[in-house]
Short mmCIF file of C-alpha atoms in Angstrom, two decimals:
data_model
loop_
_atom_site.label_atom_id
_atom_site.label_comp_id
_atom_site.label_asym_id
_atom_site.label_seq_id
_atom_site.Cartn_x
_atom_site.Cartn_y
_atom_site.Cartn_z
CA MET S 24 -21.51 75.21 49.83
CA ILE S 25 -18.72 74.37 47.37
CA LEU S 26 -16.75 72.66 50.04
CA ILE S 27 -19.62 70.40 51.26
CA GLN S 28 -20.23 69.50 48.07
CA GLY S 29 -16.83 68.97 46.81
CA LEU S 30 -16.01 66.45 49.98
CA PRO S 31 -18.14 63.45 48.58
CA ILE S 32 -16.62 63.69 44.98
CA LYS S 33 -13.38 63.61 46.64
CA ALA S 34 -13.91 60.84 49.00
CA ASP S 35 -15.58 58.64 45.94
CA GLU S 36 -12.31 59.59 44.23
CA LEU S 37 -10.66 58.12 46.93
CA GLN S 38 -12.57 55.16 47.20
CA LYS S 39 -12.34 54.49 43.49
CA LYS S 40 -8.69 54.66 43.69
CA VAL S 41 -8.44 52.26 46.38
CA VAL S 42 -10.50 49.98 44.89
CA ASN S 43 -8.74 49.93 41.32
CA SER S 44 -5.10 50.17 43.19
CA ASN S 45 -2.88 47.02 42.31
CA LYS S 46 -0.52 48.46 45.09
CA VAL S 47 0.12 45.85 47.98
CA LEU S 48 2.30 46.60 51.16
CA LEU S 49 4.37 43.94 52.48
CA VAL S 50 5.62 43.80 55.89
CA TYR S 51 7.68 41.43 57.26
CA ASP S 52 9.57 41.00 60.87
CA SER S 53 12.95 39.53 59.71
CA LYS S 54 14.67 37.79 57.06
CA ASN S 55 15.55 34.97 59.15
CA THR S 56 18.76 34.24 57.39
CA TYR S 57 19.53 31.40 59.16
CA TYR S 58 16.51 29.45 58.62
CA ASP S 59 16.57 30.87 54.89
CA GLY S 60 13.43 33.02 55.35
CA GLU S 61 14.80 35.29 52.49
CA LYS S 62 13.29 32.67 50.07
CA ILE S 63 9.99 32.99 51.99
CA ILE S 64 10.07 36.76 51.45
CA ASP S 65 11.28 36.31 47.97
CA SER S 66 8.75 33.61 46.84
CA VAL S 67 5.71 35.91 48.38
CA GLN S 68 7.08 39.02 46.47
CA ARG S 69 7.09 36.75 43.23
CA LEU S 70 3.63 35.46 43.57
CA LEU S 71 2.47 39.15 44.29
CA THR S 72 3.80 40.39 41.13
CA SER S 73 2.51 37.59 39.10
CA LEU S 74 -0.80 38.28 40.29
CA GLY S 75 -0.37 41.46 38.56
CA MET S 76 0.58 43.80 42.17
CA SER S 77 3.33 46.41 42.36
CA THR S 78 4.68 45.29 45.85
CA THR S 79 6.35 47.74 48.50
CA THR S 80 8.12 45.82 51.02
CA THR S 81 9.40 47.10 54.35
CA THR S 82 10.06 45.57 57.77
CA ILE S 83 7.79 46.14 60.72
CA ASN S 84 10.55 48.25 62.68
CA LYS S 85 10.91 50.70 59.60
CA TYR S 86 7.14 51.23 58.94
CA GLN S 87 6.19 54.71 59.65
CA ARG S 88 2.74 55.94 60.82
CA GLY S 89 0.17 56.62 58.27
CA THR S 90 2.08 55.11 55.27
CA LEU S 91 -0.95 52.57 54.74
CA GLU S 92 -3.38 55.43 54.32
CA ALA S 93 -1.09 57.79 52.29
CA GLY S 94 -0.34 54.69 49.85
CA GLY S 95 -3.40 54.02 48.50
CA TYR S 96 -2.81 50.30 48.62
CA LYS S 97 -5.26 47.53 47.97
CA ALA S 98 -3.73 45.57 50.30
CA VAL S 99 -1.41 44.91 53.16
CA VAL S 100 0.30 41.64 54.08
CA THR S 101 1.66 40.70 57.48
CA LEU S 102 4.59 37.90 57.10
CA ILE S 103 5.73 36.70 60.39
CA ASN S 104 8.61 34.88 59.11
CA TRP S 105 10.96 34.12 62.77
CA LYS S 106 7.92 33.42 65.26
CA SER S 107 10.05 33.84 68.38
CA GLY S 108 11.03 37.69 67.44
CA ASP S 109 7.98 38.86 68.38
CA PHE S 110 8.33 41.97 66.66
CA ARG S 111 5.80 44.84 67.39
CA ASN S 112 5.17 48.40 66.16
CA GLN S 113 2.02 50.03 67.53
CA ALA S 114 1.92 52.92 64.54
CA PHE S 115 1.61 49.58 62.10
CA SER S 116 -1.08 47.91 64.14
CA LYS S 117 -3.00 50.87 64.85
CA ASP S 118 -2.87 51.78 60.90
CA ARG S 119 -3.42 48.20 59.86
CA GLN S 120 -6.66 48.03 62.20
CA ARG S 121 -8.03 50.85 60.36
CA PHE S 122 -7.10 50.06 57.09
CA LYS S 123 -10.01 49.14 54.64
CA GLY S 124 -8.59 47.28 52.10
CA SER S 125 -7.60 43.48 52.14
CA LYS S 126 -5.32 42.04 55.32
CA ILE S 127 -3.83 39.06 54.79
CA HIS S 128 -1.57 37.76 57.86
CA ILE S 129 1.17 34.91 57.24
CA GLY S 130 2.98 32.91 59.87
CA GLN S 131 2.13 32.88 63.72
CA ASN S 132 1.51 35.91 66.30
CA LEU S 133 -1.71 36.81 65.32
CA GLU S 134 -2.50 40.19 66.98
CA THR S 135 -6.14 40.99 68.49
CA ASP S 136 -7.36 43.22 65.43
CA GLU S 137 -6.59 40.55 63.38
CA SER S 138 -8.56 37.61 64.80
CA LEU S 139 -11.34 39.95 65.42
CA GLY S 140 -11.43 40.73 61.35
CA LEU S 141 -11.36 36.67 60.72
CA ARG S 142 -14.13 36.56 63.35
CA ALA S 143 -12.57 33.38 64.76
CA ASN S 144 -10.86 32.30 67.56
CA VAL S 145 -7.27 31.34 67.85
CA GLU S 146 -5.57 28.03 68.98
CA LYS S 147 -2.31 26.56 69.18
CA LEU S 148 -1.39 23.10 67.91
CA VAL S 149 1.88 21.86 69.62
CA ARG S 150 3.95 18.95 68.23
CA GLN S 151 2.12 17.85 65.31
CA GLN S 152 3.03 15.68 62.09
CA LEU S 153 0.70 17.53 59.48
CA MET S 154 -0.06 16.29 56.01
CA PHE S 155 -1.99 18.34 52.89
CA GLU S 156 -4.56 16.32 51.55
CA HIS S 157 -5.59 17.05 47.71
CA LYS S 158 -7.48 14.38 45.94
CA GLY S 159 -6.22 11.20 47.58
CA VAL S 160 -2.47 12.55 47.28
CA LEU S 161 -1.33 12.90 50.87
CA GLU S 162 1.46 15.28 51.06
CA GLU S 163 4.04 15.18 54.14
CA LEU S 164 5.19 18.39 55.92
CA PRO S 165 8.11 19.21 58.29
CA TYR S 166 7.42 17.99 61.78
CA THR S 167 5.92 21.27 63.38
CA ASP S 168 6.71 21.88 67.38
CA SER S 169 4.23 24.55 67.44
CA MET S 170 1.32 26.47 65.25
CA GLU S 171 -1.63 29.07 65.40
CA ILE S 172 -4.86 27.78 63.83
CA LEU S 173 -8.34 29.37 63.86
CA ALA S 174 -11.35 27.53 65.74
CA ASP S 175 -14.81 28.66 65.85
CA ILE S 176 -14.80 30.83 62.62
CA LYS S 177 -18.27 32.77 62.24
CA GLY S 178 -19.83 34.30 59.15
CA SER S 179 -19.51 33.36 55.44
CA TYR S 180 -15.88 32.44 54.85
CA LEU S 181 -13.99 30.45 52.42
CA THR S 182 -11.19 27.57 52.89
CA PHE S 183 -8.48 26.69 50.81
CA GLY S 184 -6.61 23.27 51.28
CA LYS S 185 -7.00 21.02 54.01
CA LEU S 186 -4.52 19.95 56.72
CA GLN S 187 -4.45 16.08 58.16
CA LEU S 188 -3.50 15.76 61.55
CA GLN S 189 -3.85 13.25 64.34
CA GLY S 190 -5.74 13.93 67.44
CA ASN S 191 -6.72 11.45 70.60
CA GLY S 192 -6.00 8.08 68.16
CA SER S 193 -8.25 9.67 65.34
CA ILE S 194 -7.35 12.01 62.16
CA LYS S 195 -8.93 15.06 61.43
CA SER S 196 -9.09 18.04 58.85
CA ILE S 197 -8.75 21.38 59.52
CA PRO S 198 -8.66 24.42 56.73
CA PHE S 199 -5.37 25.47 55.74
CA GLY S 200 -5.79 29.08 54.21
CA VAL S 201 -8.93 30.97 55.16
CA ILE S 202 -10.77 34.34 54.23
CA ASN S 203 -13.17 35.91 55.96
CA ASN S 204 -14.62 39.09 54.31
CA ASN S 205 -11.85 41.13 53.25
CA ASN S 206 -9.39 39.11 56.17
CA ALA S 207 -7.07 36.14 55.12
CA TYR S 208 -4.77 33.93 56.98
CA LEU S 209 -2.24 31.29 56.13
CA PRO S 210 -0.83 29.58 59.30
CA PHE S 211 3.15 29.21 57.40
CA TRP S 212 4.11 29.66 53.79
CA LYS S 213 5.44 26.86 51.29
CA THR S 214 7.22 27.64 48.07
CA THR S 215 6.54 24.10 46.51
CA GLY S 216 3.80 21.59 46.41
CA LEU S 217 0.41 21.78 47.52
CA GLY S 218 0.90 24.91 49.61
CA LEU S 219 1.80 26.85 46.98
CA VAL S 220 -1.29 25.75 44.79
CA TYR S 221 -3.45 26.45 47.95
CA GLU S 222 -1.84 30.13 48.41
CA GLN S 223 -2.11 31.06 44.48
CA GLU S 224 -5.63 30.53 44.98
CA LEU S 225 -5.91 32.18 48.34
CA LEU S 226 -4.07 35.52 47.12
CA LYS S 227 -5.98 35.80 43.95
CA ARG S 228 -9.59 35.39 44.93
CA LEU S 229 -8.61 37.91 47.54
CA LEU S 230 -6.96 40.32 45.14
CA ILE S 231 -8.35 39.81 41.80
CA LYS S 232 -11.91 40.63 41.67
CA GLN S 233 -13.03 39.16 38.73
CA GLN S 234 -16.28 37.28 37.31
CA LYS S 235 -14.43 34.48 35.35
CA ASP S 236 -11.71 32.28 37.51
CA ILE S 237 -8.84 31.96 34.87
CA ASN S 238 -6.70 28.88 35.40
CA TYR S 239 -2.99 28.36 33.73
CA ARG S 240 -1.36 25.46 32.61
CA PRO S 241 2.42 25.25 33.76
CA MET S 242 5.08 26.08 31.58
CA LEU S 243 8.08 23.91 31.12
CA LEU S 244 11.19 25.89 31.45
CA VAL S 245 15.18 24.75 30.92
CA THR S 246 17.35 26.81 32.56
CA LYS S 247 21.16 27.00 32.90
CA VAL S 248 21.65 26.92 29.33
CA THR S 249 24.70 28.82 28.06
CA PRO S 250 27.65 28.74 25.48
CA PHE S 251 29.65 26.60 27.56
CA ALA S 252 26.71 24.07 28.28
CA ASN S 253 26.97 20.57 26.92
CA LEU S 254 25.08 21.03 23.54
CA GLU S 255 25.03 17.11 23.24
CA TYR S 256 22.38 16.96 26.10
CA LEU S 257 20.77 19.99 25.20
CA LYS S 258 19.47 18.39 21.95
CA GLN S 259 18.99 14.87 23.35
CA LEU S 260 16.25 16.82 25.76
CA ILE S 261 15.08 18.88 23.12
CA GLN S 262 14.38 15.77 20.74
CA THR S 263 12.97 14.01 24.09
CA LEU S 264 10.28 16.71 24.91
CA TYR S 265 9.31 17.19 20.85
CA ARG S 266 8.64 13.47 20.68
CA ALA S 267 6.58 13.49 23.61
CA GLY S 268 4.71 16.40 22.29
CA ILE S 269 5.95 18.85 24.94
CA HIS S 270 6.16 22.75 24.40
CA PHE S 271 8.83 24.17 26.42
CA VAL S 272 11.24 27.50 26.86
CA ILE S 273 14.79 27.38 26.86
CA SER S 274 16.43 30.15 29.16
CA ALA S 275 19.54 31.17 27.60
CA THR S 276 22.37 33.50 27.82
CA ILE S 277 24.33 34.53 24.90
CA SER S 278 27.54 35.82 23.88
CA THR S 279 28.72 39.01 22.03
CA GLN S 280 32.10 38.61 21.75
CA ASN S 281 33.74 35.64 19.30
CA THR S 282 30.86 35.33 17.54
CA SER S 283 32.65 34.16 14.37
CA GLN S 284 33.93 31.18 15.92
CA LYS S 285 32.32 27.61 15.12
CA ALA S 286 31.60 27.26 18.82
CA PHE S 287 29.28 30.21 18.91
CA PHE S 288 27.56 29.04 15.72
CA ASP S 289 26.77 25.53 17.24
CA TYR S 290 25.36 26.88 19.74
CA VAL S 291 23.16 29.41 18.20
CA ASN S 292 22.17 26.74 15.52
CA LEU S 293 20.90 24.93 18.62
CA LEU S 294 18.90 27.24 19.81
CA LYS S 295 17.50 27.73 16.34
CA TYR S 296 16.83 23.87 16.63
CA ALA S 297 14.86 24.18 19.60
CA GLU S 298 12.59 26.72 18.20
CA GLU S 299 11.95 24.67 15.18
CA HIS S 300 10.92 21.82 17.81
CA ASN S 301 8.33 23.21 19.93
CA GLY S 302 10.85 25.64 21.85
CA LEU S 303 10.83 29.14 22.82
CA ILE S 304 14.10 31.27 23.86
CA TYR S 305 13.78 33.83 26.40
CA LEU S 306 16.94 35.96 27.13
CA ARG S 307 18.64 35.18 30.82
CA VAL S 308 20.00 38.28 32.00
CA PRO S 309 23.47 38.61 32.27
CA TYR S 310 25.17 37.05 35.50
CA LEU S 311 26.30 39.86 37.61
CA GLN S 312 30.13 39.11 38.66
CA LYS S 313 32.25 41.07 41.10
CA GLY S 314 34.48 41.58 38.11
CA TYR S 315 31.70 43.20 36.53
CA LEU S 316 30.83 45.68 39.02
CA THR S 317 34.15 47.43 39.11
CA GLY S 318 32.63 50.06 37.14
CA ALA S 319 29.76 52.25 37.96
CA VAL S 320 26.30 49.98 36.45
CA THR S 321 23.80 52.51 34.96
CA ASN S 322 20.92 52.12 33.07
CA LYS S 323 22.56 53.30 29.91
CA SER S 324 25.56 50.57 30.23
CA LEU S 325 23.22 47.93 31.27
CA SER S 326 20.70 48.61 28.46
CA SER S 327 23.25 48.93 25.91
CA ILE S 328 24.60 45.41 27.04
CA ILE S 329 20.94 43.62 26.91
CA LEU S 330 20.04 45.06 23.55
CA GLU S 331 23.36 43.89 22.11
CA ASN S 332 22.37 40.54 22.98
CA LEU S 333 19.15 40.88 22.16
CA ARG S 334 20.71 41.89 18.51
CA VAL S 335 23.15 39.05 18.49
CA MET S 336 20.09 36.63 19.01
CA TYR S 337 18.05 38.14 16.25
CA ARG S 338 21.04 38.43 13.75
CA ASN S 339 21.19 34.77 14.02
CA GLN S 340 17.56 34.08 13.40
CA ILE S 341 16.64 33.70 17.09
CA TYR S 342 13.96 35.36 18.33
CA PRO S 343 13.74 35.61 21.96
CA MET S 344 9.94 36.10 23.18
CA GLY S 345 10.78 36.73 26.92
CA ILE S 346 13.09 37.90 29.75
CA THR S 347 14.38 35.59 32.63
CA ALA S 348 15.68 37.07 35.79
CA PRO S 349 16.44 36.36 39.43
CA ASN S 350 13.67 38.13 41.68
CA TYR S 351 16.31 40.84 42.67
CA TRP S 352 16.20 42.44 39.31
CA ASN S 353 12.52 43.49 39.85
CA HIS S 354 13.42 45.16 42.96
CA ASP S 355 16.26 47.05 41.75
CA LYS S 356 15.55 50.51 39.85
CA VAL S 357 18.50 50.18 37.53
CA LEU S 358 18.32 46.17 36.71
CA SER S 359 14.39 46.46 36.29
CA SER S 360 14.23 49.51 33.91
CA ALA S 361 17.30 48.58 31.90
CA GLY S 362 16.65 44.72 31.51
CA LEU S 363 13.25 43.60 32.40
CA LYS S 364 10.76 46.28 30.45
CA ARG S 365 11.80 45.21 26.67
CA ALA S 366 9.44 42.20 26.98
CA ASP S 367 5.66 41.51 27.93
CA GLU S 368 6.76 38.47 29.57
CA VAL S 369 8.96 37.99 32.27
CA LEU S 370 10.30 34.51 34.26
CA LEU S 371 11.03 35.37 38.03
CA LEU S 372 13.41 33.20 39.38
CA SER S 373 14.10 32.96 43.00
CA SER S 374 17.35 35.32 43.93
CA PRO S 375 20.57 33.58 44.79
CA LYS S 376 21.57 34.27 48.85
CA VAL S 377 24.39 36.76 47.91
CA TYR S 378 23.59 39.27 44.96
CA PRO S 379 24.83 43.03 43.96
CA ILE S 380 22.83 45.96 45.04
CA ILE S 381 22.91 48.78 42.36
CA ALA S 382 20.04 50.94 43.05
CA THR S 383 17.44 49.13 45.57
CA SER S 384 13.58 49.76 45.12
CA LYS S 385 11.44 49.14 47.73
CA THR S 386 8.32 48.75 44.93
CA SER S 387 8.59 46.49 42.17
CA ALA S 388 7.28 46.60 38.75
CA ILE S 389 4.36 45.25 36.80
CA TYR S 390 4.45 43.30 33.81
CA HIS S 391 1.67 41.89 31.19
CA HIS S 392 2.67 38.66 32.38
CA ALA S 393 4.82 37.76 34.67
CA TYR S 394 5.72 33.97 35.80
CA TYR S 395 6.65 32.38 38.88
CA VAL S 396 9.51 29.80 38.81
CA ALA S 397 9.46 26.64 40.72
CA SER S 398 11.87 23.77 40.26
CA LEU S 399 10.37 20.57 39.26
CA ASN S 400 12.79 18.86 41.63
CA SER S 401 11.13 20.64 44.42
CA PHE S 402 7.89 18.84 43.74
CA GLU S 403 9.35 15.78 43.23
CA LYS S 404 11.40 15.57 46.21
CA ILE S 405 8.55 16.27 48.52
CA LYS S 406 7.58 13.43 50.79
CA ALA S 407 3.72 12.15 49.32
CA THR S 408 1.69 9.07 48.58
CA ARG S 409 2.46 9.98 44.96
CA SER S 410 3.39 12.55 42.72
CA VAL S 411 1.24 15.95 43.27
CA LEU S 412 2.05 16.44 39.58
CA THR S 413 0.43 13.42 38.10
CA ASN S 414 -3.00 14.76 38.17
CA LYS S 415 -3.08 16.18 34.74
CA ASP S 416 -6.15 18.30 35.64
CA MET S 417 -3.92 20.39 37.91
CA LYS S 418 -3.92 24.13 37.21
CA PHE S 419 -2.36 27.22 39.01
CA LYS S 420 -4.11 30.32 39.41
CA VAL S 421 -1.32 32.43 38.50
CA PRO S 422 1.31 32.03 35.60
CA THR S 423 3.73 29.77 36.73
CA ALA S 424 6.78 27.93 35.03
CA LEU S 425 8.44 24.62 36.58
CA SER S 426 12.10 24.48 35.83
CA VAL S 427 14.66 21.96 35.10
CA ASN S 428 18.35 22.80 35.13
CA LEU S 429 20.15 21.51 31.94
CA PRO S 430 22.20 18.79 33.40
CA ARG S 431 26.33 18.50 33.29
CA THR S 432 26.02 14.66 33.22
CA TYR S 433 24.47 12.09 31.27
CA THR S 434 23.04 10.25 34.40
CA LYS S 435 21.48 13.55 35.61
CA LEU S 436 20.05 14.00 31.95
CA LYS S 437 18.20 10.30 31.99
CA ARG S 438 16.73 11.24 35.21
CA ILE S 439 15.32 14.24 34.20
CA GLU S 440 13.82 12.62 31.09
CA LYS S 441 12.45 9.81 33.52
CA ASP S 442 11.17 12.55 36.01
CA ILE S 443 9.15 14.19 32.54
CA SER S 444 7.81 11.04 31.32
CA LYS S 445 5.98 10.28 35.03
CA ILE S 446 4.13 13.52 34.97
CA ASP S 447 0.86 13.58 33.80
CA LEU S 448 0.57 17.15 33.67
CA THR S 449 -1.31 18.91 30.84
CA TRP S 450 1.88 21.70 29.95
CA TYR S 451 1.29 25.08 28.60
CA ASP S 452 1.18 24.95 24.84
CA PHE S 453 1.90 28.40 23.64
CA SER S 454 1.44 27.52 19.79
CA THR S 455 -2.29 27.25 20.74
CA ASP S 456 -2.53 30.83 22.41
CA SER S 457 -4.27 33.34 20.67
CA ASN S 458 -2.36 36.02 22.97
CA TYR S 459 0.40 37.70 21.29
CA LYS S 460 4.02 37.69 23.07
CA LYS S 461 5.87 40.95 22.01
CA MET S 462 9.85 42.14 22.24
CA VAL S 463 11.29 45.26 21.20
CA ILE S 464 14.44 45.36 20.02
CA GLY S 465 15.81 48.63 18.88
CA ASN S 466 13.35 49.79 16.36
CA LYS S 467 12.14 45.81 15.68
CA LEU S 468 9.01 44.69 17.66
CA ILE S 469 8.91 40.90 17.31
CA THR S 470 5.51 39.31 18.13
CA TYR S 471 4.47 35.75 18.51
CA GLN S 472 1.32 34.28 18.18
CA TYR S 473 -0.20 30.68 17.13
CA GLY S 474 3.06 29.32 16.53
CA ASN S 475 4.18 32.10 14.05
CA TYR S 476 6.69 35.04 14.40
CA PHE S 477 6.27 38.50 13.14
CA VAL S 478 8.98 41.25 12.74
CA ASN S 479 7.42 44.82 12.30
CA GLY S 480 4.01 43.08 11.42
CA GLN S 481 5.65 40.55 8.71
CA GLN S 482 5.80 37.04 9.16
CA LYS S 483 9.02 35.26 9.83
CA ASP S 484 9.65 31.61 8.76
CA ILE S 485 12.07 29.85 11.21
CA LEU S 486 12.42 26.37 8.88
CA GLU S 487 15.52 25.04 8.06
CA LYS S 488 16.44 27.52 5.71
CA ASP S 489 17.59 29.77 8.16
CA ASN S 490 19.90 26.92 9.35
CA LYS S 491 21.43 26.66 6.09
CA GLN S 492 21.91 30.49 5.86
CA ASN S 493 23.61 30.30 8.70
CA SER S 494 26.02 27.43 7.34
CA SER S 495 26.73 29.33 4.11
CA HIS S 496 27.61 32.30 6.35
CA LYS S 497 30.25 30.37 8.01
CA LYS S 498 31.85 29.10 4.94
CA ARG S 499 31.74 32.81 3.26
CA GLN S 500 33.52 34.18 6.37
CA LYS S 501 37.20 35.17 5.96
CA ARG S 502 39.34 33.52 8.93
CA THR S 503 41.50 36.00 10.97
CA PHE S 504 45.35 35.56 11.48
CA ILE S 505 44.81 33.40 14.76
CA GLN S 506 42.04 31.49 12.99
CA GLN S 507 44.61 30.34 10.14
CA ILE S 508 46.99 29.52 12.85
CA ASN S 509 44.75 27.47 14.73
CA HIS S 510 43.80 25.73 11.28
CA ALA S 511 47.46 25.14 10.77
CA PHE S 512 47.95 23.44 14.25
CA SER S 513 45.10 21.62 14.09
CA LEU S 514 45.71 20.25 10.39
CA GLY S 515 49.24 19.19 11.45
CA SER S 516 48.08 17.79 14.93
CA ARG S 517 45.38 15.38 12.32
CA VAL S 518 48.57 14.73 10.29
CA LEU S 519 50.64 13.65 12.99
CA MET S 520 48.23 11.36 14.46
CA ILE S 521 47.76 9.74 11.14
CA ILE S 522 51.55 8.86 10.61
CA VAL S 523 51.79 7.98 14.40
CA ILE S 524 48.86 5.49 13.55
CA ILE S 525 50.59 4.18 11.06
CA SER S 526 53.66 3.50 12.69
CA LEU S 527 51.84 1.65 15.15
CA ALA S 528 50.46 -0.69 12.81
CA GLY S 529 53.56 -1.04 11.11
CA LEU S 530 55.21 -2.02 14.53
CA THR S 531 52.52 -4.35 15.25
CA ILE S 532 52.90 -6.00 11.86
CA PHE S 533 56.82 -6.12 12.56
CA LEU S 534 56.33 -7.89 16.10
CA ILE S 535 53.88 -10.31 14.85
CA LYS S 536 56.06 -11.40 11.68
CA GLY S 537 59.55 -11.08 13.97
CA ARG S 538 57.45 -13.51 16.55
CA GLN S 539 56.42 -16.13 13.96
CA VAL S 540 60.41 -15.75 12.32
CA TYR S 541 61.58 -16.51 16.17
CA ILE S 542 59.13 -19.59 16.87
CA GLU S 543 60.32 -21.35 13.13
CA LYS S 544 64.04 -20.97 14.32
CA PHE S 545 63.51 -22.25 17.55
CA LYS S 546 61.35 -25.47 16.11
CA LYS S 547 64.29 -26.23 13.71
CA ARG S 548 67.13 -26.37 16.10
CA ARG S 549 65.22 -28.90 18.32
#
């Protein structure tokens, strides 16, 4: 009797565990490196993280029987990244067929159990030029040789986005994304443009069960900001954004060496200037160069480096309110725990093609807010009847940041300013957000709300007086021996330059006078 009574309880607990789980299993066939397939895997991972999902990633070949049932997963994503590969795993197919959670298929090679779950027939499109259609905007997609679409869908299903295609001399529309009960299908994956917007809508609808649908205004992110960047261009960009009333985030690295140099103070003062002109500063995690990896990278050593970076910022009245990192940091045990857990907000950049591996983790971490970062330029480069970002009502279903790199040339700076001025989006204004942003630096808790900073609960003023403190601090500092030598050489160079200028001016005067005397003597002889 005890066993019989206990079984329903355990079943209920198991069902509750599956329903409340935020775990997703991402199974892909191949990285397809030749066609940049890693970018698609990276994009799917970042979008799932932005939805608050803890994602476990594996390949179809490495999938082991019983993983879906034992893992307590909420959903399984089947990603076909190389349609010609046709990878199969009977253990995975059978486990997925029995799985009671949500199922998402991205790409080609739909299997029979998946089409049955979608309650649709599968048809193939051959040699088509497709377009996304959204509120009068047509976005042209790369020419496709073949693509699988759903036909004769039965039941109560949802569609996300429209694809236009030519057929028998006429134009017809087919759905891009489809949800039917707990099953979803996307014929391909886009990392930018309207496709990204539809993918966010589909995944959020399938994975997040909530009554109120929350939309997010896009955040404007400025990246590639380092102590070696062109500070004049950065200041001009800050002023342009401030005049336009745009709130923005700067992803900035910091130096823990040569902090007494004038160049360092110029840099931190400019970051402070950004804070005073509608900007927030997020710490960009260190770039892991090969030379850095000569020693063992441990949680302790890396945590110490990032903590010191944050402390240097704080000592100079800069209050970082988030962390910016490439996606591979979120799939590495050491990098994730040492670098990304100090802040409530993490901005996930796409991973570079080559990156160091410290301690790979198949499962990603989750955060209070994880932003999916997409390049603003990638939106502007797509072929469309007009920019998809001209719709001021456009909102994203997950926290999304549109990034611009700090330019290295004046021409690129003007181009960025022009692109931003053409965009009719309503950008995310964090100064009106009631939610707290939090960052832990040692024994200090820094929070931000409604445009105000708080350190351990005490409000902090960030007005110009802090810059004056920086300036007076510079004046009070005692010069080192090397600095004194540099100063002497600098002073000597200026004196020498003045002497040379005076000498050149004197020679010019003598030449003019000599010419006049020579002409006068020539006239007298004649």
